[in-house]
Amino acid sequence: MGKIISLNKVALVGPMGAGKSTIGRLLANCLSLPFHDSDHVIEEKSGADIPWIFDVEGEEGFRDRETAVLESLLEEQKVVIATGGGIVLREKNRQLLQQADAVVYLKADTERLVQRTIKDKKRPLLQVDDPRQKILELLAQRDPLYCEVATHTVNTDSRSPKVIAQQIAATLTSL
Ligand code: S3P
């Protein structure tokens, strides 16, 4: 009898505005797995929102919380995790992500990412004079890291989140 491959842990990575939370929730639904958004779990556990954490504890404080949450979410038996855009920065997180059965890199056109995030007040890294330039810098720095951890890469530009989630589910379950 052939080996039964089960798909129990899936992580979504990619830049701010790529649709990780929306697509992650829909994907979890398609796969009948529980869904968690790491940023939401950080906020729940700390009782504070992300801008407050960045303000009071700095980016490093936020990253420490992010690593702890990633570690605990990956201990779940079954889970789809939407990660924050900076999850790939730490080597430890990149190693932790290897525990997932699949890591999907959600890519989007740069201009689309800029449009979706430029006016956002809840993303501390984009509260700068030139958020567009910042988005470009973050992409240049992080794209190789997303590629390093990803088992699959999906472009999100021309289809609806629902269709993308269904296609990811179909690809992952036909492995
Ligand atoms: C960050 C992305 C955010 C959040 C935090 C830092 C980043 O998550 O974790 O503001 O470094 O790119 P989203 O990618 O869900 O916006």
GROMACS .gro file of C-alpha atoms and ligand atoms in nm:
model
  191
    1MET     CA    1   0.000   0.000   0.000
    2GLY     CA    2   0.127   0.350  -0.080
    3LYS     CA    3   0.228   0.591   0.190
    4ILE     CA    4  -0.056   0.818   0.301
    5ILE     CA    5   0.070   1.174   0.298
    6SER     CA    6  -0.127   1.395   0.533
    7LEU     CA    7  -0.135   1.769   0.512
    8ASN     CA    8  -0.179   1.906   0.860
    9LYS     CA    9   0.035   2.217   0.892
   10VAL     CA   10   0.047   2.491   0.633
   11ALA     CA   11   0.207   2.835   0.667
   12LEU     CA   12   0.156   3.135   0.441
   13VAL     CA   13   0.440   3.383   0.401
   14GLY     CA   14   0.479   3.698   0.194
   15PRO     CA   15   0.481   4.076   0.214
   16MET     CA   16   0.229   4.304   0.383
   17GLY     CA   17  -0.079   4.332   0.164
   18ALA     CA   18  -0.032   4.004  -0.023
   19GLY     CA   19  -0.353   3.864   0.126
   20LYS     CA   20  -0.209   3.612   0.373
   21SER     CA   21  -0.491   3.649   0.626
   22THR     CA   22  -0.779   3.649   0.378
   23ILE     CA   23  -0.644   3.363   0.168
   24GLY     CA   24  -0.524   3.175   0.478
   25ARG     CA   25  -0.874   3.173   0.628
   26LEU     CA   26  -1.028   3.052   0.301
   27LEU     CA   27  -0.755   2.791   0.254
   28ALA     CA   28  -0.810   2.658   0.607
   29ASN     CA   29  -1.176   2.625   0.520
   30CYS     CA   30  -1.100   2.431   0.202
   31LEU     CA   31  -0.865   2.198   0.390
   32SER     CA   32  -1.090   2.168   0.699
   33LEU     CA   33  -0.804   2.282   0.921
   34PRO     CA   34  -0.809   2.541   1.203
   35PHE     CA   35  -0.683   2.887   1.104
   36HIS     CA   36  -0.458   3.123   1.303
   37ASP     CA   37  -0.317   3.459   1.213
   38SER     CA   38   0.011   3.506   1.399
   39ASP     CA   39  -0.035   3.885   1.433
   40HIS     CA   40  -0.377   3.832   1.593
   41VAL     CA   41  -0.238   3.573   1.832
   42ILE     CA   42   0.041   3.815   1.930
   43GLU     CA   43  -0.221   4.083   2.000
   44GLU     CA   44  -0.442   3.846   2.197
   45LYS     CA   45  -0.157   3.714   2.410
   46SER     CA   46  -0.010   4.056   2.484
   47GLY     CA   47  -0.343   4.238   2.522
   48ALA     CA   48  -0.201   4.517   2.304
   49ASP     CA   49  -0.210   4.603   1.937
   50ILE     CA   50   0.093   4.583   1.708
   51PRO     CA   51   0.160   4.959   1.686
   52TRP     CA   52   0.164   4.972   2.068
   53ILE     CA   53   0.407   4.678   2.090
   54PHE     CA   54   0.643   4.842   1.836
   55ASP     CA   55   0.615   5.171   2.026
   56VAL     CA   56   0.683   5.034   2.370
   57GLU     CA   57   0.904   4.730   2.306
   58GLY     CA   58   1.058   4.823   1.972
   59GLU     CA   59   1.077   4.598   1.667
   60GLU     CA   60   1.299   4.351   1.854
   61GLY     CA   61   1.037   4.312   2.127
   62PHE     CA   62   0.775   4.245   1.863
   63ARG     CA   63   1.004   3.993   1.687
   64ASP     CA   64   1.058   3.806   2.015
   65ARG     CA   65   0.683   3.776   2.060
   66GLU     CA   66   0.646   3.671   1.696
   67THR     CA   67   0.899   3.388   1.731
   68ALA     CA   68   0.731   3.260   2.049
   69VAL     CA   69   0.389   3.261   1.879
   70LEU     CA   70   0.520   3.090   1.565
   71GLU     CA   71   0.678   2.820   1.780
   72SER     CA   72   0.355   2.759   1.970
   73LEU     CA   73   0.135   2.760   1.658
   74LEU     CA   74   0.359   2.503   1.491
   75GLU     CA   75   0.307   2.277   1.792
   76GLU     CA   76  -0.059   2.245   1.694
   77GLN     CA   77  -0.136   1.912   1.525
   78LYS     CA   78  -0.346   2.074   1.254
   79VAL     CA   79  -0.320   2.436   1.152
   80VAL     CA   80  -0.307   2.692   0.872
   81ILE     CA   81  -0.096   2.990   0.984
   82ALA     CA   82  -0.096   3.334   0.823
   83THR     CA   83   0.237   3.483   0.930
   84GLY     CA   84   0.345   3.848   0.948
   85GLY     CA   85   0.550   3.984   0.658
   86GLY     CA   86   0.869   3.996   0.864
   87ILE     CA   87   0.856   3.638   0.991
   88VAL     CA   88   1.137   3.532   0.757
   89LEU     CA   89   1.387   3.782   0.897
   90ARG     CA   90   1.503   3.558   1.179
   91GLU     CA   91   1.699   3.245   1.101
   92LYS     CA   92   1.524   3.073   1.391
   93ASN     CA   93   1.184   3.139   1.232
   94ARG     CA   94   1.303   3.011   0.897
   95GLN     CA   95   1.410   2.689   1.067
   96LEU     CA   96   1.083   2.663   1.259
   97LEU     CA   97   0.889   2.693   0.933
   98GLN     CA   98   1.046   2.365   0.820
   99GLN     CA   99   0.806   2.194   1.060
  100ALA     CA  100   0.519   2.285   0.827
  101ASP     CA  101   0.411   2.035   0.562
  102ALA     CA  102   0.388   2.323   0.315
  103VAL     CA  103   0.498   2.688   0.317
  104VAL     CA  104   0.320   2.896   0.053
  105TYR     CA  105   0.474   3.226  -0.060
  106LEU     CA  106   0.199   3.464  -0.171
  107LYS     CA  107   0.340   3.704  -0.427
  108ALA     CA  108   0.174   4.017  -0.561
  109ASP     CA  109   0.263   4.290  -0.801
  110THR     CA  110   0.461   4.565  -0.624
  111GLU     CA  111   0.219   4.842  -0.724
  112ARG     CA  112  -0.070   4.640  -0.589
  113LEU     CA  113   0.110   4.593  -0.257
  114VAL     CA  114   0.179   4.966  -0.243
  115GLN     CA  115  -0.188   5.050  -0.313
  116ARG     CA  116  -0.314   4.805  -0.052
  117THR     CA  117  -0.087   4.921   0.229
  118ILE     CA  118   0.022   5.279   0.170
  119LYS     CA  119  -0.249   5.443   0.382
  120ASP     CA  120  -0.242   5.181   0.654
  121LYS     CA  121  -0.189   5.320   1.004
  122LYS     CA  122  -0.161   4.980   1.171
  123ARG     CA  123   0.164   4.875   1.011
  124PRO     CA  124   0.439   5.050   1.206
  125LEU     CA  125   0.712   4.988   0.947
  126LEU     CA  126   0.516   5.188   0.690
  127GLN     CA  127   0.468   5.500   0.904
  128VAL     CA  128   0.757   5.677   0.731
  129ASP     CA  129   0.788   5.974   0.494
  130ASP     CA  130   0.810   5.753   0.187
  131PRO     CA  131   0.617   5.429   0.248
  132ARG     CA  132   0.641   5.334  -0.118
  133GLN     CA  133   1.020   5.336  -0.102
  134LYS     CA  134   1.005   5.139   0.224
  135ILE     CA  135   0.784   4.872   0.065
  136LEU     CA  136   1.033   4.839  -0.221
  137GLU     CA  137   1.325   4.807   0.024
  138LEU     CA  138   1.147   4.546   0.234
  139LEU     CA  139   1.064   4.345  -0.079
  140ALA     CA  140   1.421   4.355  -0.203
  141GLN     CA  141   1.549   4.238   0.135
  142ARG     CA  142   1.286   3.974   0.197
  143ASP     CA  143   1.204   3.818  -0.140
  144PRO     CA  144   1.508   3.586  -0.126
  145LEU     CA  145   1.409   3.483   0.227
  146TYR     CA  146   1.050   3.406   0.127
  147CYS     CA  147   1.188   3.199  -0.161
  148GLU     CA  148   1.423   3.018   0.078
  149VAL     CA  149   1.142   2.896   0.307
  150ALA     CA  150   0.871   2.840   0.045
  151THR     CA  151   0.771   2.499  -0.082
  152HIS     CA  152   0.519   2.665  -0.317
  153THR     CA  153   0.490   3.012  -0.471
  154VAL     CA  154   0.158   3.156  -0.583
  155ASN     CA  155   0.084   3.482  -0.761
  156THR     CA  156  -0.226   3.651  -0.621
  157ASP     CA  157  -0.273   3.924  -0.879
  158SER     CA  158  -0.535   3.816  -1.127
  159ARG     CA  159  -0.772   3.592  -0.931
  160SER     CA  160  -1.005   3.629  -0.635
  161PRO     CA  161  -0.890   3.514  -0.288
  162LYS     CA  162  -1.147   3.232  -0.300
  163VAL     CA  163  -1.020   3.097  -0.632
  164ILE     CA  164  -0.658   3.127  -0.516
  165ALA     CA  165  -0.736   2.940  -0.194
  166GLN     CA  166  -0.913   2.664  -0.387
  167GLN     CA  167  -0.620   2.632  -0.627
  168ILE     CA  168  -0.367   2.617  -0.343
  169ALA     CA  169  -0.578   2.352  -0.168
  170ALA     CA  170  -0.599   2.149  -0.489
  171THR     CA  171  -0.223   2.170  -0.544
  172LEU     CA  172  -0.136   2.080  -0.186
  173THR     CA  173  -0.371   1.785  -0.164
  174SER     CA  174  -0.252   1.636  -0.492
  175LEU     CA  175   0.109   1.619  -0.371
  176S3P     C1  176   0.531   4.326   0.947
  176S3P     C2  177   0.412   4.281   0.893
  176S3P     C3  178   0.285   4.285   0.965
  176S3P     C4  179   0.311   4.277   1.116
  176S3P     C5  180   0.407   4.384   1.157
  176S3P     C6  181   0.543   4.372   1.088
  176S3P     C7  182   0.652   4.322   0.863
  176S3P     O1  183   0.204   4.174   0.926
  176S3P     O2  184   0.359   4.152   1.153
  176S3P     O3  185   0.348   4.511   1.131
  176S3P     O4  186   0.764   4.330   0.917
  176S3P     O5  187   0.638   4.309   0.739
  176S3P     P1  188   0.128   4.165   0.783
  176S3P     O6  189   0.224   4.110   0.683
  176S3P     O7  190   0.014   4.072   0.809
  176S3P     O8  191   0.082   4.302   0.750
   0.00000   0.00000   0.00000
